[in-house]
Structures are given as C-alpha cells and as structure tokens.
Coordinates of C-alpha atoms and ligand atoms in Angstrom, one line a residue:
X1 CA 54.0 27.2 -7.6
X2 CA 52.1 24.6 -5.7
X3 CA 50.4 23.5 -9.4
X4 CA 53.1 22.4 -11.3
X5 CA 54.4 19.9 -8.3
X6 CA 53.8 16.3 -9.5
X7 CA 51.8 14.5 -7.4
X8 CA 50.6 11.2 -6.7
X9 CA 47.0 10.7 -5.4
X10 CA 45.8 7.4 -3.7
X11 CA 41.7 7.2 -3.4
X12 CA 40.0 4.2 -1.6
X13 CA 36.6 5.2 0.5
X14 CA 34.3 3.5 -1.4
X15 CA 34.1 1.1 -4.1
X16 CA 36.9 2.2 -6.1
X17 CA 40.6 1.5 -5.7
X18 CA 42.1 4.6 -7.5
X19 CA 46.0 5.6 -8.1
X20 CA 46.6 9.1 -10.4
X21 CA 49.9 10.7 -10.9
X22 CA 48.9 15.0 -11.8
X23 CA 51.3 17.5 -12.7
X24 CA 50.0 21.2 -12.1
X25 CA 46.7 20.0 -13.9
X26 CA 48.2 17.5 -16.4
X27 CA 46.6 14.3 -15.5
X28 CA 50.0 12.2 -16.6
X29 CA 47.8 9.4 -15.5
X30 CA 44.5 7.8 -13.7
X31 CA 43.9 4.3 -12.6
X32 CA 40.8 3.2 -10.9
X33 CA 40.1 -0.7 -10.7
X34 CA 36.3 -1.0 -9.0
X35 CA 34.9 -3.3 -6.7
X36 CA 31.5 -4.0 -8.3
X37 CA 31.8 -7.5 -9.2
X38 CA 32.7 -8.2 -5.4
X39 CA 29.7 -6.9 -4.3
X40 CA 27.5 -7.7 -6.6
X41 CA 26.1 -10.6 -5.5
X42 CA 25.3 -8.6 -1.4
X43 CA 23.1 -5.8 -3.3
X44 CA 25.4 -3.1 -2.1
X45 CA 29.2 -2.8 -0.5
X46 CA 30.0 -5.0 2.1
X47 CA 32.6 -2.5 4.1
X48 CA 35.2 -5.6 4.9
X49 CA 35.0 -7.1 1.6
X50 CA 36.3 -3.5 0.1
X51 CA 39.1 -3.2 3.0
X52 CA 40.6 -6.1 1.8
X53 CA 40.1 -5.5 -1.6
X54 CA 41.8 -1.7 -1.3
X55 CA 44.5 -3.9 0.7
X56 CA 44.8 -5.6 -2.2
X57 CA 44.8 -3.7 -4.8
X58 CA 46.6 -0.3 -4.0
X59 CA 49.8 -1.1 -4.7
X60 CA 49.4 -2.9 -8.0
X61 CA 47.2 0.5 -8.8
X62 CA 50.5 2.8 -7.7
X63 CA 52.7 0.8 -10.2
X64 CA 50.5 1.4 -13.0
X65 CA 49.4 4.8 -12.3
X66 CA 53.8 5.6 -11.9
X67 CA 54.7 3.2 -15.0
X68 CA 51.5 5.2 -16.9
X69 CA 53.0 8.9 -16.0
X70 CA 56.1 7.3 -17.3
X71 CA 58.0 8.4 -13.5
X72 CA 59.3 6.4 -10.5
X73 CA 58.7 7.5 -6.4
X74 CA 61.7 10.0 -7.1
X75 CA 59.9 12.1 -9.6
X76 CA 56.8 12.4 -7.3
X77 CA 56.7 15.5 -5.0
X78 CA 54.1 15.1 -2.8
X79 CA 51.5 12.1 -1.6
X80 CA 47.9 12.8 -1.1
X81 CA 45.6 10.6 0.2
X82 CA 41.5 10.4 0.5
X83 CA 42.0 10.3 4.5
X84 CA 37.9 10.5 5.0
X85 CA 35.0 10.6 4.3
X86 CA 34.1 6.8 3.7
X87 CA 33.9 3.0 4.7
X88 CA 36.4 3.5 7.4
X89 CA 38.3 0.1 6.8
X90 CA 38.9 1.5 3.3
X91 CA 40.1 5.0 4.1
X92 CA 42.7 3.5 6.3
X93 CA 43.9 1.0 3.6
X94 CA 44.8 4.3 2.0
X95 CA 46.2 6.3 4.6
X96 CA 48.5 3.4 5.7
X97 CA 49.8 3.1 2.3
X98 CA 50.2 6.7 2.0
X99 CA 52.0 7.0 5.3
X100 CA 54.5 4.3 4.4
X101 CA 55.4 5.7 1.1
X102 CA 56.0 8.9 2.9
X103 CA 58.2 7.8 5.6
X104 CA 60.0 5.7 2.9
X105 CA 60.9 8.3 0.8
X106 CA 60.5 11.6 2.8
X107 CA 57.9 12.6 0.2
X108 CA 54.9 15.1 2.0
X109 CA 51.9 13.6 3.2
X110 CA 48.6 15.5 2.3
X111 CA 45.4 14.1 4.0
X112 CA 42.4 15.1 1.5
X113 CA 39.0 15.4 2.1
X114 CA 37.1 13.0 -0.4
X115 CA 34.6 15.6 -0.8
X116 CA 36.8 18.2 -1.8
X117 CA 38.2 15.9 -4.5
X118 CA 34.8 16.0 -6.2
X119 CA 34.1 19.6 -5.1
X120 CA 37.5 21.1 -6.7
X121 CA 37.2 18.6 -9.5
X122 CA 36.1 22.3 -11.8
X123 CA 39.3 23.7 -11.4
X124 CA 41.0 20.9 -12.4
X125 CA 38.9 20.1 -16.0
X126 CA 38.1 23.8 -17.0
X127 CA 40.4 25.9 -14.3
X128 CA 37.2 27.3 -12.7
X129 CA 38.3 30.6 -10.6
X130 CA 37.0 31.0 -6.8
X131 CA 34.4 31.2 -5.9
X132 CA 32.1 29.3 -7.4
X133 CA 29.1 27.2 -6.8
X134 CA 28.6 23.2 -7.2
X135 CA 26.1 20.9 -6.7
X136 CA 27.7 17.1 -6.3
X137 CA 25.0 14.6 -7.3
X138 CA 25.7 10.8 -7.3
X139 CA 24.7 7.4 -6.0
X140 CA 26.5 9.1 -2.4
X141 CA 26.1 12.8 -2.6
X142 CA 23.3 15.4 -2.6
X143 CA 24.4 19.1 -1.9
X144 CA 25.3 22.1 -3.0
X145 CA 28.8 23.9 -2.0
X146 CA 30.0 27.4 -2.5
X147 CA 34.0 26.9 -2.9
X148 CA 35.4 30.0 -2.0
X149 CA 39.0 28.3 -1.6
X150 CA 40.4 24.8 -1.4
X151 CA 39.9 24.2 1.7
X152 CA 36.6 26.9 2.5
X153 CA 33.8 25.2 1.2
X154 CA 29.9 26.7 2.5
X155 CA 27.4 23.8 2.1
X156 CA 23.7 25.6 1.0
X157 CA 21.5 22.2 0.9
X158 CA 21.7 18.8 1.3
X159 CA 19.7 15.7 1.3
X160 CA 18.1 15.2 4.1
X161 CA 17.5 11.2 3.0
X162 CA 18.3 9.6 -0.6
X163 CA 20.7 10.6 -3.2
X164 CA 19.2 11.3 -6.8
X165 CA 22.0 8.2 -7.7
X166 CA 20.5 5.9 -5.1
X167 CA 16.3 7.2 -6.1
X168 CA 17.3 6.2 -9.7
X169 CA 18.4 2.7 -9.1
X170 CA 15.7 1.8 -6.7
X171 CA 13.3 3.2 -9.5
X172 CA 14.8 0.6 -11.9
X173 CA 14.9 -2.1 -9.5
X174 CA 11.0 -1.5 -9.0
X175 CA 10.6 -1.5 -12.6
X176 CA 12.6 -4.2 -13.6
X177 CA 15.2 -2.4 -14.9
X178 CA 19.1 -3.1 -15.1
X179 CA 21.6 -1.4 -12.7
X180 CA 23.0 1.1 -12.3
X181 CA 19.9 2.6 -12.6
X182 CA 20.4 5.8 -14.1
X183 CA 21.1 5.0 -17.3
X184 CA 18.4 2.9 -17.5
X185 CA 15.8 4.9 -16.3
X186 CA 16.7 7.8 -18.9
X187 CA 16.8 5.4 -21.9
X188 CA 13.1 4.7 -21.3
X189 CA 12.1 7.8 -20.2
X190 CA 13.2 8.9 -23.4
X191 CA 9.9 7.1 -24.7
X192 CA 7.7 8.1 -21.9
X193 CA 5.3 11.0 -21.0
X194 CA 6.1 12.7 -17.9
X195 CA 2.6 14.1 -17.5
X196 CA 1.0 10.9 -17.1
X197 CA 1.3 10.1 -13.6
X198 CA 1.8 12.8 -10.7
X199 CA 4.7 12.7 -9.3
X200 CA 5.5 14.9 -6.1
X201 CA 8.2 17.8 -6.1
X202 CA 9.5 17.5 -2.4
X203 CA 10.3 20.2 -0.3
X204 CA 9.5 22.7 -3.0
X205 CA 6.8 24.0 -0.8
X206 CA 10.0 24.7 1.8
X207 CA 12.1 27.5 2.0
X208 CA 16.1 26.9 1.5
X209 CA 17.9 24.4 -0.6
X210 CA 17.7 21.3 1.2
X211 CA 16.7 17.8 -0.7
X212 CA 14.5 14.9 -0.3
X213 CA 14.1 11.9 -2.6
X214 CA 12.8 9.5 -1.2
X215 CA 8.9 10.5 -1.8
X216 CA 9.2 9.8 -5.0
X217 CA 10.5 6.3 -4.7
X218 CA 7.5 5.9 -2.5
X219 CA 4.9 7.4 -5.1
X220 CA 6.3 5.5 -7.8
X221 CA 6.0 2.0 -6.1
X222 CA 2.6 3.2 -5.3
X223 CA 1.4 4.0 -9.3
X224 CA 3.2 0.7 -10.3
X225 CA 1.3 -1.7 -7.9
X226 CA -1.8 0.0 -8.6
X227 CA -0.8 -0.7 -12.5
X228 CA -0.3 -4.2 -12.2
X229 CA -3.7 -4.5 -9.6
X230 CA -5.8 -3.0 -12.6
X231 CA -3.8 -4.7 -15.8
X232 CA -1.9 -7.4 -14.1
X233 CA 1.0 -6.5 -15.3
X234 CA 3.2 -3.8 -16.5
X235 CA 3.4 -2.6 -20.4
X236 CA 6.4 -1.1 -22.0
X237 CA 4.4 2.0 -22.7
X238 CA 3.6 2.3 -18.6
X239 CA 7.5 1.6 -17.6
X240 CA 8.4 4.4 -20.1
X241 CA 6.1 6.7 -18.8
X242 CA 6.8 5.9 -15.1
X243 CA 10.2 6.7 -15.9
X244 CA 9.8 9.8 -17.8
X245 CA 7.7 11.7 -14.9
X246 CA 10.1 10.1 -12.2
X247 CA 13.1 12.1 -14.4
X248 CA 11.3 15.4 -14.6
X249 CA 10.3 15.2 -10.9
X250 CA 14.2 15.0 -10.3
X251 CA 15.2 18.0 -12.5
X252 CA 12.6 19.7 -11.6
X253 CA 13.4 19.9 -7.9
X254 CA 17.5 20.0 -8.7
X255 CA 16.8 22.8 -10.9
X256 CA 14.5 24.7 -8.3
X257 CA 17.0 24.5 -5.5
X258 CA 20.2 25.0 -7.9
X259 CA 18.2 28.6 -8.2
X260 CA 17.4 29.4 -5.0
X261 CA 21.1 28.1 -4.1
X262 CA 22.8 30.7 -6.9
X263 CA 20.5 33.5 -6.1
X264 CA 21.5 33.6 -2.5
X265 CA 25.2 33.3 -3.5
X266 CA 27.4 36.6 -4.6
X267 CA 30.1 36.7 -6.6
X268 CA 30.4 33.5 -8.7
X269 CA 32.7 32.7 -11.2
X270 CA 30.6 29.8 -12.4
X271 CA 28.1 27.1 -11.5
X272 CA 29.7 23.0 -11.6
X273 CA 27.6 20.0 -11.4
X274 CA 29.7 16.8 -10.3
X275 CA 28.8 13.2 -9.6
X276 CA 27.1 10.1 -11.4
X277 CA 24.3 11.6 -12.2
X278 CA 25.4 15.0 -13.8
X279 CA 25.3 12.1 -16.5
X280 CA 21.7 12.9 -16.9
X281 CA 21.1 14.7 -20.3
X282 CA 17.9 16.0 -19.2
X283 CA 19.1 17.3 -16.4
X284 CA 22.1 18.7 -17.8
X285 CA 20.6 20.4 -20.3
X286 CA 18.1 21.9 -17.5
X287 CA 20.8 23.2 -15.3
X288 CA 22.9 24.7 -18.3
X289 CA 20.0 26.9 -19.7
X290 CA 19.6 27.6 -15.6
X291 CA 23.3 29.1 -15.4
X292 CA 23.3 30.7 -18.3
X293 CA 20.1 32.4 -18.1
X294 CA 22.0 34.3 -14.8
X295 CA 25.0 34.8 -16.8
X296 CA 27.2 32.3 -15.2
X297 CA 29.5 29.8 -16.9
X298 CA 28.0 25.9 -16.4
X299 CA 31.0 23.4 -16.3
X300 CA 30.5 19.6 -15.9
X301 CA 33.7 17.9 -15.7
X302 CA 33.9 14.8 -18.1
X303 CA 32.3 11.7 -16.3
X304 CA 35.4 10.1 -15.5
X305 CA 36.6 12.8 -13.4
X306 CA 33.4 13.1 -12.2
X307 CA 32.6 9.5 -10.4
X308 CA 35.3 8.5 -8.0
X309 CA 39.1 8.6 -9.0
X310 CA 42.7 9.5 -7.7
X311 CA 43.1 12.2 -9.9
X312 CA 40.7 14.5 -8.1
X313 CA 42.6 13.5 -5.1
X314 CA 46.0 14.8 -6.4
X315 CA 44.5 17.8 -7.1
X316 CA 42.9 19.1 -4.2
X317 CA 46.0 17.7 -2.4
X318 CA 48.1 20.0 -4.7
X319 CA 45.8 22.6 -3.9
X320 CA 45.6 21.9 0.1
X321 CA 49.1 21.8 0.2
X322 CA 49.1 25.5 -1.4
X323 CA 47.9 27.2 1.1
X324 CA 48.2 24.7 4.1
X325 CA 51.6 22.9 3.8
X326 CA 52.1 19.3 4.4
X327 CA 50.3 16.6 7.2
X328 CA 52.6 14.4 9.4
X329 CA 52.2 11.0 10.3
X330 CA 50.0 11.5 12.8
X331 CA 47.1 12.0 9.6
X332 CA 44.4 9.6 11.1
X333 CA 41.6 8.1 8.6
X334 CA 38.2 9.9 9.6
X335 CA 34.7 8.4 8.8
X336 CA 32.8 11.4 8.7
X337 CA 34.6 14.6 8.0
X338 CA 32.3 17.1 7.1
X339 CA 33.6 19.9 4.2
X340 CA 31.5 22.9 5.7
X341 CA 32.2 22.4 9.4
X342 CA 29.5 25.2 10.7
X343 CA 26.9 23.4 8.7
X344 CA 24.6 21.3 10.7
X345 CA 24.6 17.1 10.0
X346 CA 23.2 15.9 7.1
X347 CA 19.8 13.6 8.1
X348 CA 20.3 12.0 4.8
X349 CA 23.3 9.3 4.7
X350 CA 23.1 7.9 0.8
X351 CA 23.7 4.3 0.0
X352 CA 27.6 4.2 0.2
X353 CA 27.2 5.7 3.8
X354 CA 27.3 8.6 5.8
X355 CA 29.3 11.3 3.8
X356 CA 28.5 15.0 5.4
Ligands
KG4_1 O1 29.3 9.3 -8.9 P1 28.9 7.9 -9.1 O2 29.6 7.1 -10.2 O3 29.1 7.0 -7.8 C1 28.8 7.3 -6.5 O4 27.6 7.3 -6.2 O5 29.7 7.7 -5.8 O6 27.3 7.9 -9.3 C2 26.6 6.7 -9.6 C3 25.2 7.0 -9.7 C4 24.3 5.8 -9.8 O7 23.3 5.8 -8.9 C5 23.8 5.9 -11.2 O8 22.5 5.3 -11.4 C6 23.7 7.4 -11.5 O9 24.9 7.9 -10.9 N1 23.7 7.7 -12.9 C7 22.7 8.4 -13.5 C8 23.0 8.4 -14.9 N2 24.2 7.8 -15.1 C9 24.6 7.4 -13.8 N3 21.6 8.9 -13.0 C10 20.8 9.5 -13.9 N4 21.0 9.5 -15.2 C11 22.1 9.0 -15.8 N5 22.3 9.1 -17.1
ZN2 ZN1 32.7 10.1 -4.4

C-alpha cells in the first residue's frame, strides 16, 4: 500500500537543491538545480552560501517538480524531507519548508535519512528485494551497507579518511586536470599504463572492510614531483600513465573489500553500487564480474539517481513511512545522523562534510 502513495520529496544537504514528486516507484518527476557555479570560485561549498541558496531556491524547485508530475499540493499524500545528514544550514532550509507545507495542508511529514536515500535508491531503479548489500561511493561517501529493511541498515566498512570522489579530483588537480575529477582522470587513464608507477593498495594488508584513500593522493604527488625534478616537466604519456595506475589502485582496493564485505554477508538478494563514482567504467565492470562470479545480481542505478536528488528522498520516505508511520513537527534537522547506529564513527569525513 505504502508504494503507490504519491509523494513529494524535498532534498537540500549539500550542494543540490532537489524537489521530486514519486508515485509507488514512478518517478512522475525530478528537479535538482546545483550550486556549483556559487561555489566555484571558494574551491569547495561554502555552508552559508548553500543555506541561502536552498532558501532560495526550494520553492521555485516544488512548483516545477508539482507542475512536471502534472499535480497540485492536493494530489500529494505525504512530504518527505532529507532532515540529516549534511551542511546543517541546508538541512534546515528543508525541514522548515517541509514542516510548513505540512501544517498547511495536513499532509504527513517524513524525516529521511540522506543516506538512506542513496542506500534504498536499488529498490527504487530495479526493485531490489531485502536484503542486499551496497557500497555508496562518491565525492562524500565511502562504505558499504547491508539493507535488510528501510530503515535497518548494518554498515561493514567505511573510510576512515578520503572518499574515492574527493582522491579523484585531488589527482586531477595535481595533474592539471579539469574538475570534477573523475571523469577526467579515467579519460586519460584510458591511454595510460597502470604498471608503470607503484601505486600502494591501502589497508589491504588489514583485516575487515574499512577504506583509506588518501595514500594514494600522497604517492601520486610524490611520483609527479619526482617527474618534473628529472624532466622538468610533465609529458602527456606520464599524466596518462599516472592516471591509469592511480584508477587500478582504486578498483583494486574497492573490489578487494566489496569481497571480503559479500563473503561475510548471508542471504543477499543482490549487490548495488551508488554514488559519483559508480560512474567509473573500470570499476564497474570490475565489481560486476565480482557479483556475478558469486551468483549475485549487480545493479547500479542510472547516474542521475545515483548523485544527489529528491527522488531518492520520496522514496525511502514512502518506504519509512511503511513500516514507521508519519513524523510530527517536532522533526529537528540533524548534522550527523548515522544509518547503522551500533557502528562505531567514521574517522573519515569526505569533502562535503561529516556524513556517518
Ligand atoms: O555522488 P556525486 O555526484 O556527488 C557527491 O559526492 O555527493 O559524486 C561526485 C564524485 C566526484 O568526486 C567525481 O569526480 C566522481 O564522483 N566521479 C567519478 C567519475 N564520474 C564522477 N569518479 C571516477 N570515475 C568517473 N567516471
Ligand atoms: Zn549524497
């Protein structure tokens, strides 16, 4: 029953101002308008200057996300809302708006974790059954979560500094490169040999599933200053193989700890990959043959639903509101809000801010 309510999701606790309306999991329709060119110019987000931007903004995203679906506030059963984790200014943005649409029109308020957005995201693309493992990777996020329902969530591994996201921009910035990074990087490592320079495989010597990146950053500025101290300078050649072994150091150690992380879970119906950098095709392709060399579905949602949107939102606020019923107005806007909360704090924070 709880699917086939229409629901309108609001997202804002980051960089993206996001309005969606979803019915069951028809996406009737999805708005995002992003920040980037504000920030631009401050080399990452400037929490106040996205507050007043989400200020801004949400409301003109609500009336296109309701004229979109073709529907007005009286067609909408429920309100969700990203009520944490995030840039705390933005989150309440949100949850404000969200609270006075709901006391205007006596609609349900669901508060939704922002991590369970991305997390559920599987069910909503391919209608993934529980449980089911996924590992969000993005300029923000590094871990891997068993879902067992929508709101039971086991996290494996984290980070315990840089995302994968945030290791593959600062790679293009030392190289020269254009943001975001990601792209960039795998266009020239598409040229490069990844045997040419040793590249570390952190914490592959440790037990467990836990993530480090920011080695790698460290030993490629290392290999390009010793470049330009023999040759003066940097050739195409070098950049594209710099690249290339900083990609497979990446998949190497994501595809290592996706295994560990499967083999000590029972019962999957599947394995998901989420975020930014699911983008990767190497990567991708590695994880894939990974999942289906253990029998197990591989789903990665299509990039839009994968980077930040209010679509994800609606559903896991749908999904939330299944099992758990409805907030009140006393939903406050939390900074950190952890999914799994038995796991122990996440050392690593990612570019966009603490998350888990
Ligand atoms: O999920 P996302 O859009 O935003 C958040 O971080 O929340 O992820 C953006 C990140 C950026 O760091 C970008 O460099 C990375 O995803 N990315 C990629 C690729 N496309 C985007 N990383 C590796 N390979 C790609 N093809
Ligand atoms: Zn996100």
């Amino acid at each position: 029953m709880g699917h086939d309510i229409t629901v309108l999701g609001l997202e804002s606790s980051c960089d993206d101002t996001a309005a969606a309306v979803l019915r069951g999991r028809k996406i009737l329709s999805s708005v995002v308008a992003d920040q980037t060119a504000l920030h631009a110019a401050y080399g990452g987000v400037v929490p106040e200057i996205a507050a007043r931007a989400h200020a801004e903004k949400l409301d003109l995203c609500i009336e296109s996300a309701l004229s979109d679906a073709g529907v007005t506030l009286s067609n909408i059963d429920a309100i969700a809302v990203t009520a944490g984790p995030g840039l705390i200014g933005g989150v309440l943005s949100g949850v404000m708006m969200a609270k006075g649409l709901s006391a205007a029109t006596g609609k349900p308020l669901i508060g939704v974790n922002h991590l369970a957005g991305h997390a559920l995201t599987p069910r909503l693309s391919d209608g993934l059954g529980y449980p089911y493992l996924i590992l969000l990777v993005s300029g923000g996020h590094c871990q891997f979560l068993r879902v067992d329902g929508p709101t039971t969530f086991s996290r494996l591994g984290s980070t315990i500094d840089d995302a994968p996201g945030e290791a593959f921009d600062k790679t293009a910035r030392l190289l020269g490169l254009p943001q975001p990074g990601g792209p960039s990087v795998q266009h020239h490592a598409c040229d490069g040999d990844d045997a040419r320079f040793a590249f570390p495989r952190p914490l592959l010597d440790r037990p467990g599933c836990d993530l480090s990146f920011s080695g790698l950053k460290t030993a490629l500025l290392r290999q390009r200053d010793q470049l330009v101290a023999d040759q003066g300078g940097l050739h195409t050649q070098d950049v594209n193989d710099l690249c290339a072994g900083f990609q497979a150091a990446i998949r190497d150690v994501l595809v290592e700890k996706s295994r560990r992380a499967l083999a000590s879970s029972n019962g999957l119906t599947g394995f998901a990959v989420a975020g930014g950098v699911a983008a990767n095709t190497q990567l991708r392709t590695a994880l894939e043959t990974l999942s289906s060399s253990r029998g197990l579905p591989f789903v990665a949602p299509p990039l839009a639903l994968c980077t930040d949107n209010a679509a994800m939102i609606a559903f896991a606020g749908a999904e939330k509101f299944a099992v758990d019923g409805a907030d009140d107005l006393t939903l406050t806007a939390r900074p950190r809000w952890p999914l799994d909360q038995s796991a122990p704090a996440a050392l690593g924070s990612g570019k966009k801010g603490a998350k888990a």
